[in-house]
mmCIF file of C-alpha atoms in Angstrom:
data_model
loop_
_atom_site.group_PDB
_atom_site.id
_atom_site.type_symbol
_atom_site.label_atom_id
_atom_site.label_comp_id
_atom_site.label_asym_id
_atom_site.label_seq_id
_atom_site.Cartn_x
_atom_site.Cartn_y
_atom_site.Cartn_z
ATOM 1 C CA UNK E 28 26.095 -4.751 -28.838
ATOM 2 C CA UNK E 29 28.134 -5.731 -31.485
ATOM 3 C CA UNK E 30 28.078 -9.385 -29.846
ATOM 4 C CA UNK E 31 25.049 -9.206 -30.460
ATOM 5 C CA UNK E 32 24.375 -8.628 -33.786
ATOM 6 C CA UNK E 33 26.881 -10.549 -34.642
ATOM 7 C CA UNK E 34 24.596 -13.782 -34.075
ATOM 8 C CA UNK E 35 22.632 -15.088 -37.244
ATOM 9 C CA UNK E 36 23.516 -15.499 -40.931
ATOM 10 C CA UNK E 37 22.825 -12.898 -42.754
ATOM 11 C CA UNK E 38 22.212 -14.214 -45.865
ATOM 12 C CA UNK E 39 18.654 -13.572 -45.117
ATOM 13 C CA UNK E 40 17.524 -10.402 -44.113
ATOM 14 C CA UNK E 41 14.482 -11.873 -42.149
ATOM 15 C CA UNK E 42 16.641 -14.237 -39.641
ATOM 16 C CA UNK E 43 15.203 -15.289 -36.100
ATOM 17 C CA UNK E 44 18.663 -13.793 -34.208
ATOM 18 C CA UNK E 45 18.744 -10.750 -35.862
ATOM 19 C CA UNK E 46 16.043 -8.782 -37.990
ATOM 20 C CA UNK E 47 17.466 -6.801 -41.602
ATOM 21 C CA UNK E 48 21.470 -7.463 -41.045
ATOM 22 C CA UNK E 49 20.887 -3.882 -39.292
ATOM 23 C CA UNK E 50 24.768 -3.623 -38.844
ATOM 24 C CA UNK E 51 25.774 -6.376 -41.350
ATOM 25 C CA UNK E 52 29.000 -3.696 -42.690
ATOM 26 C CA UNK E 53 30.284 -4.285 -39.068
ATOM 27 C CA UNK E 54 31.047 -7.937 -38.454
ATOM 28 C CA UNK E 55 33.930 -8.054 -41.035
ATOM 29 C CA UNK E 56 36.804 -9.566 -40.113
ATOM 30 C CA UNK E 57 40.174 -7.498 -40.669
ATOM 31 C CA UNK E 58 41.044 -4.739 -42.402
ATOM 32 C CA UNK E 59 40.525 -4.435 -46.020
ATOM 33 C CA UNK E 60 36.645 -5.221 -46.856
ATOM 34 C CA UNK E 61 34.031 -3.321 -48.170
ATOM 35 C CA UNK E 62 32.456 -2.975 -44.292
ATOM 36 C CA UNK E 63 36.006 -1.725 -43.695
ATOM 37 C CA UNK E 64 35.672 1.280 -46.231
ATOM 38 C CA UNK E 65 32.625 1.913 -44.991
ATOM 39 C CA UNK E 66 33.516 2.429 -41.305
ATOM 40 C CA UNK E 67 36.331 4.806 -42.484
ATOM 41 C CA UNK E 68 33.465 6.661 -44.118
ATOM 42 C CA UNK E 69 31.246 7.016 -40.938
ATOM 43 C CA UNK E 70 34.217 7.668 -38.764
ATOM 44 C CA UNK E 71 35.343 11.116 -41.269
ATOM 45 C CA UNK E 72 31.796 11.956 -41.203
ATOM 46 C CA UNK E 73 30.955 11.781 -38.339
ATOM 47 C CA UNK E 74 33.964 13.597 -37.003
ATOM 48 C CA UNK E 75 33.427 16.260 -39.450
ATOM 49 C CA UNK E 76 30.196 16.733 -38.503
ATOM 50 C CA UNK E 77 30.674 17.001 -34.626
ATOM 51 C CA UNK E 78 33.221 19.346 -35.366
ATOM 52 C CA UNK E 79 36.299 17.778 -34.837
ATOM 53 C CA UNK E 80 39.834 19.258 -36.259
ATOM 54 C CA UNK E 81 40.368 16.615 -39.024
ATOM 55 C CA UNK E 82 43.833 16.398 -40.915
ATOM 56 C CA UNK E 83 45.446 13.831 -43.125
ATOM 57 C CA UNK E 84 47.295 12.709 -40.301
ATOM 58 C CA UNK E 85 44.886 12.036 -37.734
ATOM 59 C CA UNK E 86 44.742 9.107 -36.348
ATOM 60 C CA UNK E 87 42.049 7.014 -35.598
ATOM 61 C CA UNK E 88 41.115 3.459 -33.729
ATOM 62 C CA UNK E 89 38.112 2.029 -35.492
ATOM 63 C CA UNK E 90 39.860 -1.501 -37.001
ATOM 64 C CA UNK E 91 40.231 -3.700 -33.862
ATOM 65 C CA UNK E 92 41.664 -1.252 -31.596
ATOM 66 C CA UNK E 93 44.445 -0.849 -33.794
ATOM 67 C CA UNK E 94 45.657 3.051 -34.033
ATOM 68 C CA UNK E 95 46.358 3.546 -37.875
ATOM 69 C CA UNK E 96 46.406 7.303 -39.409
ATOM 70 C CA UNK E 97 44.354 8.654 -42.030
ATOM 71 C CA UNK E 98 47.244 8.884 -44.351
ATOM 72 C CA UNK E 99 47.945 4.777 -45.046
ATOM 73 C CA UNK E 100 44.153 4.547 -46.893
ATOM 74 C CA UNK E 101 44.660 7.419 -49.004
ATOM 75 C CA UNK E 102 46.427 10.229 -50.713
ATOM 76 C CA UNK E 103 46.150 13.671 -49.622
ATOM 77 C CA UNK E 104 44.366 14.634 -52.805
ATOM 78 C CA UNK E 105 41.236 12.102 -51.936
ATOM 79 C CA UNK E 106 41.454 13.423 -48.909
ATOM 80 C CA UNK E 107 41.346 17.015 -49.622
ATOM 81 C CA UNK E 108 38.211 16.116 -51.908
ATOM 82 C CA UNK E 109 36.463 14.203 -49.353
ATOM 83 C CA UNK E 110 37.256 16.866 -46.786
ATOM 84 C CA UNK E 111 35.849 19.928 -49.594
ATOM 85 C CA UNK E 112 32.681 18.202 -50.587
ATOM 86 C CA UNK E 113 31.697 17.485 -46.719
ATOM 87 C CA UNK E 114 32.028 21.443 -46.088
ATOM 88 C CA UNK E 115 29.235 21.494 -48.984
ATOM 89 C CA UNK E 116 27.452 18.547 -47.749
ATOM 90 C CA UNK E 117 27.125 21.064 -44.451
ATOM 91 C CA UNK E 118 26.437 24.220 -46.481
ATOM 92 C CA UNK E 119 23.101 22.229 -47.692
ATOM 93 C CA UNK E 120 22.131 21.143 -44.171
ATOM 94 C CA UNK E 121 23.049 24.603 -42.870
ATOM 95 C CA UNK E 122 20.443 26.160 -45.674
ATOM 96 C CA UNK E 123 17.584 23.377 -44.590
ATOM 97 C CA UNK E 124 18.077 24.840 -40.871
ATOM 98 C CA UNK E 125 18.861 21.292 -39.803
ATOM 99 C CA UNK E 126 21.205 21.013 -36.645
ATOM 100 C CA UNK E 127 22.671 17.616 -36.748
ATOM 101 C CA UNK E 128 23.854 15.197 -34.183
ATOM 102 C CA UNK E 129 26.878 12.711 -34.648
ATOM 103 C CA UNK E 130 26.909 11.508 -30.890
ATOM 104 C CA UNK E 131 26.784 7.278 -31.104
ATOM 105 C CA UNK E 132 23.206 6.002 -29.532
ATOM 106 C CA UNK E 133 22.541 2.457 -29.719
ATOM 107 C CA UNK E 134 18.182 2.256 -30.204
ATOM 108 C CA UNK E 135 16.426 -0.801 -29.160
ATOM 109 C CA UNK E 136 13.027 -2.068 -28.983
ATOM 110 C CA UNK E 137 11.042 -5.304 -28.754
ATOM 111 C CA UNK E 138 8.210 -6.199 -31.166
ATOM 112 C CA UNK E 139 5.980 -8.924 -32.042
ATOM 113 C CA UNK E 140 6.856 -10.156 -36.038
ATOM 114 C CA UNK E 141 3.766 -11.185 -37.267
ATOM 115 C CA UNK E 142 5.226 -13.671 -40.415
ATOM 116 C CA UNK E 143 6.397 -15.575 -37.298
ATOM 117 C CA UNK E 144 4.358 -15.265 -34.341
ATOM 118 C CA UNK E 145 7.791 -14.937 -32.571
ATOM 119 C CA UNK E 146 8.795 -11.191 -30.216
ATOM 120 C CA UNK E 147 12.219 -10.199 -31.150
ATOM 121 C CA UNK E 148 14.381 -8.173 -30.179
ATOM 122 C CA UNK E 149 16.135 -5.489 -32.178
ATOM 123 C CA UNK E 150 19.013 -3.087 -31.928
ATOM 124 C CA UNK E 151 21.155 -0.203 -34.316
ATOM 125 C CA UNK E 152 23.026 2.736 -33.959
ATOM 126 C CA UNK E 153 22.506 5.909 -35.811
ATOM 127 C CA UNK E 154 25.158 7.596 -37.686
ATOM 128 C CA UNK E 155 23.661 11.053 -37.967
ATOM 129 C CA UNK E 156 20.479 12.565 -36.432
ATOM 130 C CA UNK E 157 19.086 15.928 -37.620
ATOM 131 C CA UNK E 158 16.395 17.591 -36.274
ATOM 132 C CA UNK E 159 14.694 20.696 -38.066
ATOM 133 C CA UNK E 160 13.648 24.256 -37.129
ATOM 134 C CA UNK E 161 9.798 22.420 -36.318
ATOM 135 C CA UNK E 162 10.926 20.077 -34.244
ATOM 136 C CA UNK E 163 10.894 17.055 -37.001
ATOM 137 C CA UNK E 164 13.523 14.358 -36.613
ATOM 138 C CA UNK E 165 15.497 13.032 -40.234
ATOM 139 C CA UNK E 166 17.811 9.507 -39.900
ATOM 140 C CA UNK E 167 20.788 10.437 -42.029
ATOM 141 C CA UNK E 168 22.376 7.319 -42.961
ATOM 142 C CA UNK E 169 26.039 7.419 -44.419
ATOM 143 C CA UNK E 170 26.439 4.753 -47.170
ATOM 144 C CA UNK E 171 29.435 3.666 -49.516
ATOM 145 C CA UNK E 172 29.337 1.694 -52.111
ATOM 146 C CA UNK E 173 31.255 0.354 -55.595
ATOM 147 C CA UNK E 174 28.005 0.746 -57.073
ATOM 148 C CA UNK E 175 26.662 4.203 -58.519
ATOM 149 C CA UNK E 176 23.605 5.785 -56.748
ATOM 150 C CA UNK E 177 22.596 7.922 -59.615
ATOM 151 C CA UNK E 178 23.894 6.117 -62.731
ATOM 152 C CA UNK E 179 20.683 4.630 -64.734
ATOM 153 C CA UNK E 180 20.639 1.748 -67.355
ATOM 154 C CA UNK E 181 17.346 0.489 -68.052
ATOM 155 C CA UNK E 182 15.782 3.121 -66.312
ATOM 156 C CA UNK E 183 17.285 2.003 -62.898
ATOM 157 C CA UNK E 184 20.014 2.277 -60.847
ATOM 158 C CA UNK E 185 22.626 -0.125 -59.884
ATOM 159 C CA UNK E 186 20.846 -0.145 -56.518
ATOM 160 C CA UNK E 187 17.140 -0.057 -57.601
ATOM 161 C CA UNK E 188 18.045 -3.396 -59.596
ATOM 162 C CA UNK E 189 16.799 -6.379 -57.547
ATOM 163 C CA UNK E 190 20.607 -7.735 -56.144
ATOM 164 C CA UNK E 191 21.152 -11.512 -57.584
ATOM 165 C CA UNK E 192 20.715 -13.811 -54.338
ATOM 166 C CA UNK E 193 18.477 -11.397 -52.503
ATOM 167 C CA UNK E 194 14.759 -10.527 -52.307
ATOM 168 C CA UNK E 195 15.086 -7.038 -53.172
ATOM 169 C CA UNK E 196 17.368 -4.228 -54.488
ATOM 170 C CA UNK E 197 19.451 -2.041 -52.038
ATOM 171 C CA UNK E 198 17.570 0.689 -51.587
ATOM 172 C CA UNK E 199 14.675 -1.450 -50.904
ATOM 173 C CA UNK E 200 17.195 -3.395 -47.861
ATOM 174 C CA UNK E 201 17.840 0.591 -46.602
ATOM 175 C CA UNK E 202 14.310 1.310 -46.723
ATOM 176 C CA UNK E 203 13.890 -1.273 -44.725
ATOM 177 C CA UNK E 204 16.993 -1.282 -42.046
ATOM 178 C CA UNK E 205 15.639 2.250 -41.795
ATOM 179 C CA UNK E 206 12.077 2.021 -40.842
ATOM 180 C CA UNK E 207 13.364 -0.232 -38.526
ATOM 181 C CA UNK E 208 15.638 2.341 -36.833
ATOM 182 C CA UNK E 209 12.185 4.695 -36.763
ATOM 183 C CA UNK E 210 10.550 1.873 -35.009
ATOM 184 C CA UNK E 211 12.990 1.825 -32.436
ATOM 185 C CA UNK E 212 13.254 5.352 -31.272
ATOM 186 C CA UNK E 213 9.308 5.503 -31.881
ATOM 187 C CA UNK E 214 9.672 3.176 -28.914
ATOM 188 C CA UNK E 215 12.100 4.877 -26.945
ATOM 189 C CA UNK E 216 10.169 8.178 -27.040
ATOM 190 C CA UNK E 217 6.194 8.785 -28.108
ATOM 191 C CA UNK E 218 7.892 12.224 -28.444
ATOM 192 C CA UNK E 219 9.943 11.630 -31.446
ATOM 193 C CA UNK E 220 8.281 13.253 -35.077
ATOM 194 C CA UNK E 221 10.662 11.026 -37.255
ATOM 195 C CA UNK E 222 9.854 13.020 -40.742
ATOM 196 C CA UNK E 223 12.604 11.470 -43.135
ATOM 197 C CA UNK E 224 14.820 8.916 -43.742
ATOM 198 C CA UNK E 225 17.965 9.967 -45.441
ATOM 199 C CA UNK E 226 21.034 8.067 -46.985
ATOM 200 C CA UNK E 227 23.998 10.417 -47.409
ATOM 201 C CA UNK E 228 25.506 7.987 -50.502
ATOM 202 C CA UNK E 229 29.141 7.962 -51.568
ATOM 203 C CA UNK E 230 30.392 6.145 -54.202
ATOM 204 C CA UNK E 231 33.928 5.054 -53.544
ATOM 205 C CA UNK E 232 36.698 3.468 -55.896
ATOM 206 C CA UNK E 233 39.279 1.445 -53.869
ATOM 207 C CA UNK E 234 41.951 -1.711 -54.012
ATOM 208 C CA UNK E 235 43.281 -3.916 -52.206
ATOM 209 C CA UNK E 236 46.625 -3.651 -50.508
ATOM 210 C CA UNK E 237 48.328 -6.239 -48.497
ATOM 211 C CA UNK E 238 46.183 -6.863 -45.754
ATOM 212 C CA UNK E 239 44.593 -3.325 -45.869
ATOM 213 C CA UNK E 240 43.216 -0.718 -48.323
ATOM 214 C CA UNK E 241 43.737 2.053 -50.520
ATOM 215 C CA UNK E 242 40.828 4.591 -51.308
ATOM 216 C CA UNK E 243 41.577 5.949 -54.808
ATOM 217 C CA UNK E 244 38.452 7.973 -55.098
ATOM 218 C CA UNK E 245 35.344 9.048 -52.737
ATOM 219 C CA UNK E 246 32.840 10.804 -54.840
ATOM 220 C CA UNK E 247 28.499 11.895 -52.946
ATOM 221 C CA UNK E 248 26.376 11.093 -55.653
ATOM 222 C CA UNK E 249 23.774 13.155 -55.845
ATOM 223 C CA UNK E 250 26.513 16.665 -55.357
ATOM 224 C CA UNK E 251 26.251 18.414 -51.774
ATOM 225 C CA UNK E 252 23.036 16.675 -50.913
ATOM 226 C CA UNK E 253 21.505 13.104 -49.416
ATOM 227 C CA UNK E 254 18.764 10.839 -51.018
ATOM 228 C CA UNK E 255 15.491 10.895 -49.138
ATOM 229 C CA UNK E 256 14.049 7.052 -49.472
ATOM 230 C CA UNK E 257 10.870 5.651 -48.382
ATOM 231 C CA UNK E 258 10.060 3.832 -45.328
ATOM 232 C CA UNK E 259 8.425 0.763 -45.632
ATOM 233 C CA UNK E 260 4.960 0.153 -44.746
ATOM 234 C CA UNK E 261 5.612 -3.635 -44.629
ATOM 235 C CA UNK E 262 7.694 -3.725 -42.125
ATOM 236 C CA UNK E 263 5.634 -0.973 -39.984
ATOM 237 C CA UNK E 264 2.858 -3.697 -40.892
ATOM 238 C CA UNK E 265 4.692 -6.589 -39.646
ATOM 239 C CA UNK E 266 6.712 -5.722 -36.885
ATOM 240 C CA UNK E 267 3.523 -4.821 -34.449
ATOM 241 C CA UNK E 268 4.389 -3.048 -30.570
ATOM 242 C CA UNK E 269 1.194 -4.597 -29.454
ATOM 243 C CA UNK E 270 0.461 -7.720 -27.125
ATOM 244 C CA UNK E 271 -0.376 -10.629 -29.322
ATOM 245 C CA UNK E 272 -2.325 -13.353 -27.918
ATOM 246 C CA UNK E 273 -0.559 -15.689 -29.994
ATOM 247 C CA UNK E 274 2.425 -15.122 -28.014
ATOM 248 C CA UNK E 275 0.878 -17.007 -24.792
ATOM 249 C CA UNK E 276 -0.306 -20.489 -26.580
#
C-alpha cells in the first residue's frame, strides 16, 4: 500500500500515479519531518480512542520499525495536555452519541477521471470512523499542522489562504482528499450513509533535534471539538464510477 502511493510527484495534486497526495504525510523519509509529527499524532489518537492504556513511556513502532518511547518527543507536561484534552475530545463525541472506530482499513476503488479520459485507481486509509445513533457514517480525519486552524487575518485562516505553489488552500486539498475517501467506501458498500467529513485539527509547536524531534506544544483548535468541512462536488463530478465509452477507443 504504501508502495504504492509512494509512486508520483506530488507536487500536483492531480498526478496520473496517484490522485490528491491521499497519504502525501507518509512517504517522508526519517524521523524528524512534519509527516513525522503527524504520524505521532494519529498513532496517540488513535490509541486513545480504541482504548488503549497510554503512558509517557509507552513505546511505540511507527518510524521504520524502529521501537522509540513516547518520552524522547516530548515532556511529560505536553503529554499530560495532549492526553487531558483527548478525554474532552471524547466527552464531545460521547454527547453526539457517536461510537467511533480506530481499527486501520485501507479503501479502494477504481473510477473513470473525466479531465483525462484515463480509469485510475485509488487507495487511503481512515484514521477514525464514527458512526451515529441513525446509522450515518462521519470520516474523522486527524490533522497537525504549524499553521493555526482558527486564527483569522484578512478574514481567513492560515489554511483558507490559497498555499503559494498550489491551486488551492488546505482546507480546500482536505475537502478534497476527503470526498475522495467517501468515494471509495461508497464503492465498497451501496450501504454506507457517509453524512460528514470531519478534520480533528491540532496545531502543534515543535523543533528539530538531531536527527529526530521535540514536540513543545500540541494544542485542538477549535477546544474539545473537530471542524466539519465540505466535500467537494468537483471531484464527485469528475471522478465518475460509470463505464465510459471513451475508455475503449
Amino acid at each position: 500500500y504504501i508502495d504504492y502511493l509512494k509512486q508520483g510527484e506530488f507536487k500536483d495534486y492531480f498526478n496520473d500515479e496517484v490522485k490528491f497526495g491521499i497519504a502525501h504525510e507518509l512517504v517522508n523519509k526519517g524521523i524528524g519531518t512534519p509527516g513525522d509529527v503527524g504520524n505521532l499524532i494519529d498513532f496517540i489518537c488513535r490509541s486513545f480512542f480504541a482504548g488503549d492504556q497510554l503512558s509517557y513511556g509507552t513505546n511505540l513502532q511507527i518510524f521504520d520499525g524502529e521501537v522509540s518511547s513516547i518520552r524522547e518527543f516530548m515532556n511529560g507536561d505536553t503529554f499530560a495536555s495532549i492526553m487531558s484534552q483527548l478525554k474532552s475530545i471524547q466527552e464531545y463525541y460521547n454527547s453526539l452519541g457517536w461510537t467511533l472506530y480506530t481499527q486501520p482499513y485501507t479503501w479502494h476503488t477504481s473510477r473513470f477521471d473525466s479531465k483525462t479520459g484515463k480509469r485510475v485507481n485509488v487507495a487511503g486509509e481512515t484514521d477514525m470512523i464514527a458512526v451515529d445513533q441513525d446509522g450515518g457514517i462521519h470520516i474523522i480525519d486527524f490533522k497537525t499542522s504549524k499553521k493555526s486552524f482558527t486564527r483569522k487575518s484578512g478574514g481567513k485562516t492560515d489554511l483558507e489562504k490559497i498555499d503559494p505553489g498550489y491551486r488551492t488552500s488546505w482546507i480546500g486539498f482536505y475537502s478534497e482528499q476527503q470526498t475522495m475517501y467517501k468515494l471509495m467506501m461508497q464503492d465498497n458498500s451501496l450501504e454506507f450513509n457517509i453524512k460528514s467529513v470531519e478534520l480533528l485539527p491540532f496545531s502543534v509547536k515543535w523543533k528539530k533535534d538531531g536527527d529526530s524531534f521535540i514536540l513543545n506544544k500540541v494544542t485542538n483548535e477549535p477546544k474539545n471539538k473537530s471542524i466539519q468541512i465540505d466535500f467537494s462536488d468537483d471531484v464527485e463530478n469528475r471522478f465518475t464510477k460509470e463505464i465510459n465509452i471513451d475508455e475503449f477507443k
